[in-house]
């Protein structure tokens, strides 16, 4: 409260410790914020308008948010989300405006951003408040120094990808309650993320033991949105996708993720249908093309297909497995939307031999692999 309007807005309105403040979620929601802001737009003097904004700032600063500074508010179960820091920045901008007209312009813009949840066809990102998603990566070079190990995620399955990959793709390319298919589910990283993010996930994995691990991990992760997430045992080249989808009364999925073996870099099993047992690069590519053709039939038009794959080195030659596989996908009619280059850290075995690898690289005239690719394709609507 500031009866004399003497407070200077340049003083930090956003206390560093405010995330620890008591949670008043029940009494302060989207409607309440809009009501206060609308009231402010009716003020005829800049002083009284600022006064309203200061009062609101005090309430906002007292809120507790999650560790990202995000509140998921909204009384009727809607998915409005407000970022405490960005809301404080907006309030500061309004209060610091020099004219009443400018204050009202920013106020109306803020009201629109909070009241209208404007999204694209393929995700739930509120385009009116797009700045509030700093965690969404939009660059094509990803240097991620740590695997997300929260919840039930584990680095235990050799060859699994970091949860940030499905997390980013699910946020960008699906809406709440939509369906994701992962044809090389492994220990279920994608399916754990679909569950956490309120999407449904179906995974196909060749090895029975790995399927069991995936499903037990999924079952031990809280399912607060009550979605369906399960790994099925089967060969992605043969499994009856149609009947699996039919069990859930769906004909298509809205996102397809594939993280196949990188040919024979890791031999996952002795099963001849395992892509890591392909005898040649050509055989690997032809098997991949077959799986792509079979699975993409069940991807909704206008939606996205994400392929995660790296290259390999064989007999003194760099095999551009990523680009070769990308070419196979392009032959099936997809549009290439992005090629993301993502770093990966050495396995502990390689880390222990770092010096030796450097020596080998210098002698052999090659570079040590430090990256893999995330290819993003779109199935065009026509
Ligand atoms: C690179 S791993 C995927 C890891 C997964 N993204 C994760 O985070 O756990 C590839 C997986 O594909 C499986 N696989 C290989 N050939 C397959 C096939 N024909 N059908 C289904 N799964 C297959 C392997 O058993 C292995 O678990």
PDB file of C-alpha atoms and ligand atoms in Angstrom, residues 157 159-161 182-189 204-207 210 234-237 259-261 268 273-276 291, ligand 1:
ATOM      1  CA  UNK A 157      19.307 -47.533 -19.899  1.00  0.00           C
ATOM      2  CA  UNK A 159      21.205 -45.446 -25.306  1.00  0.00           C
ATOM      3  CA  UNK A 160      18.253 -43.553 -23.886  1.00  0.00           C
ATOM      4  CA  UNK A 161      17.858 -39.896 -24.734  1.00  0.00           C
ATOM      5  CA  UNK A 182       7.206 -43.409 -29.945  1.00  0.00           C
ATOM      6  CA  UNK A 183       8.206 -46.397 -32.110  1.00  0.00           C
ATOM      7  CA  UNK A 184      11.489 -47.066 -30.279  1.00  0.00           C
ATOM      8  CA  UNK A 185      10.335 -46.522 -26.739  1.00  0.00           C
ATOM      9  CA  UNK A 186      13.342 -47.947 -24.873  1.00  0.00           C
ATOM     10  CA  UNK A 187      12.894 -47.404 -21.153  1.00  0.00           C
ATOM     11  CA  UNK A 188      10.030 -44.973 -21.713  1.00  0.00           C
ATOM     12  CA  UNK A 189      11.594 -41.501 -21.546  1.00  0.00           C
ATOM     13  CA  UNK A 204       6.602 -49.677 -29.120  1.00  0.00           C
ATOM     14  CA  UNK A 205       9.694 -51.529 -27.961  1.00  0.00           C
ATOM     15  CA  UNK A 206      11.135 -54.815 -29.179  1.00  0.00           C
ATOM     16  CA  UNK A 207      12.596 -56.124 -25.935  1.00  0.00           C
ATOM     17  CA  UNK A 210      12.865 -53.154 -21.483  1.00  0.00           C
ATOM     18  CA  UNK A 234       6.555 -55.465 -30.571  1.00  0.00           C
ATOM     19  CA  UNK A 235       8.510 -54.835 -33.719  1.00  0.00           C
ATOM     20  CA  UNK A 236       7.775 -51.359 -35.074  1.00  0.00           C
ATOM     21  CA  UNK A 237       8.041 -52.784 -38.573  1.00  0.00           C
ATOM     22  CA  UNK A 259      14.811 -42.572 -31.616  1.00  0.00           C
ATOM     23  CA  UNK A 260      16.111 -45.673 -33.394  1.00  0.00           C
ATOM     24  CA  UNK A 261      19.424 -47.418 -32.780  1.00  0.00           C
ATOM     25  CA  UNK A 268      20.534 -53.580 -28.132  1.00  0.00           C
ATOM     26  CA  UNK A 273      14.447 -57.586 -36.126  1.00  0.00           C
ATOM     27  CA  UNK A 274      16.402 -55.202 -33.914  1.00  0.00           C
ATOM     28  CA  UNK A 275      17.595 -52.374 -36.151  1.00  0.00           C
ATOM     29  CA  UNK A 276      20.963 -52.473 -34.440  1.00  0.00           C
ATOM     30  CA  UNK A 291       9.002 -48.262 -40.223  1.00  0.00           C
TER      31      UNK A 291
HETATM   32  C1  LIG B   1      18.055 -45.536 -29.047  1.00  0.00           C
HETATM   33  S1  LIG B   1      17.031 -46.638 -28.157  1.00  0.00           S
HETATM   34  C2  LIG B   1      15.661 -45.662 -27.713  1.00  0.00           C
HETATM   35  C3  LIG B   1      15.774 -45.144 -26.312  1.00  0.00           C
HETATM   36  C4  LIG B   1      14.600 -44.344 -25.851  1.00  0.00           C
HETATM   37  N1  LIG B   1      14.471 -43.078 -26.553  1.00  0.00           N
HETATM   38  C5  LIG B   1      14.758 -44.041 -24.357  1.00  0.00           C
HETATM   39  O1  LIG B   1      14.920 -42.871 -23.986  1.00  0.00           O
HETATM   40  O2  LIG B   1      14.767 -45.003 -23.596  1.00  0.00           O
HETATM   41  C6  LIG B   1      16.421 -47.655 -29.437  1.00  0.00           C
HETATM   42  C7  LIG B   1      15.477 -48.755 -28.945  1.00  0.00           C
HETATM   43  O3  LIG B   1      14.873 -49.349 -30.090  1.00  0.00           O
HETATM   44  C8  LIG B   1      14.646 -50.704 -29.791  1.00  0.00           C
HETATM   45  N2  LIG B   1      14.434 -51.377 -31.104  1.00  0.00           N
HETATM   46  C9  LIG B   1      15.333 -51.773 -32.014  1.00  0.00           C
HETATM   47  N3  LIG B   1      14.741 -52.293 -33.096  1.00  0.00           N
HETATM   48  C10 LIG B   1      13.405 -52.206 -32.883  1.00  0.00           C
HETATM   49  C11 LIG B   1      12.259 -52.549 -33.634  1.00  0.00           C
HETATM   50  N4  LIG B   1      12.359 -53.128 -34.842  1.00  0.00           N
HETATM   51  N5  LIG B   1      11.037 -52.313 -33.105  1.00  0.00           N
HETATM   52  C12 LIG B   1      10.919 -51.741 -31.870  1.00  0.00           C
HETATM   53  N6  LIG B   1      11.976 -51.384 -31.113  1.00  0.00           N
HETATM   54  C13 LIG B   1      13.210 -51.617 -31.611  1.00  0.00           C
HETATM   55  C14 LIG B   1      15.856 -51.133 -29.011  1.00  0.00           C
HETATM   56  O4  LIG B   1      15.595 -52.256 -28.220  1.00  0.00           O
HETATM   57  C15 LIG B   1      16.129 -49.880 -28.166  1.00  0.00           C
HETATM   58  O5  LIG B   1      15.522 -49.983 -26.917  1.00  0.00           O
END
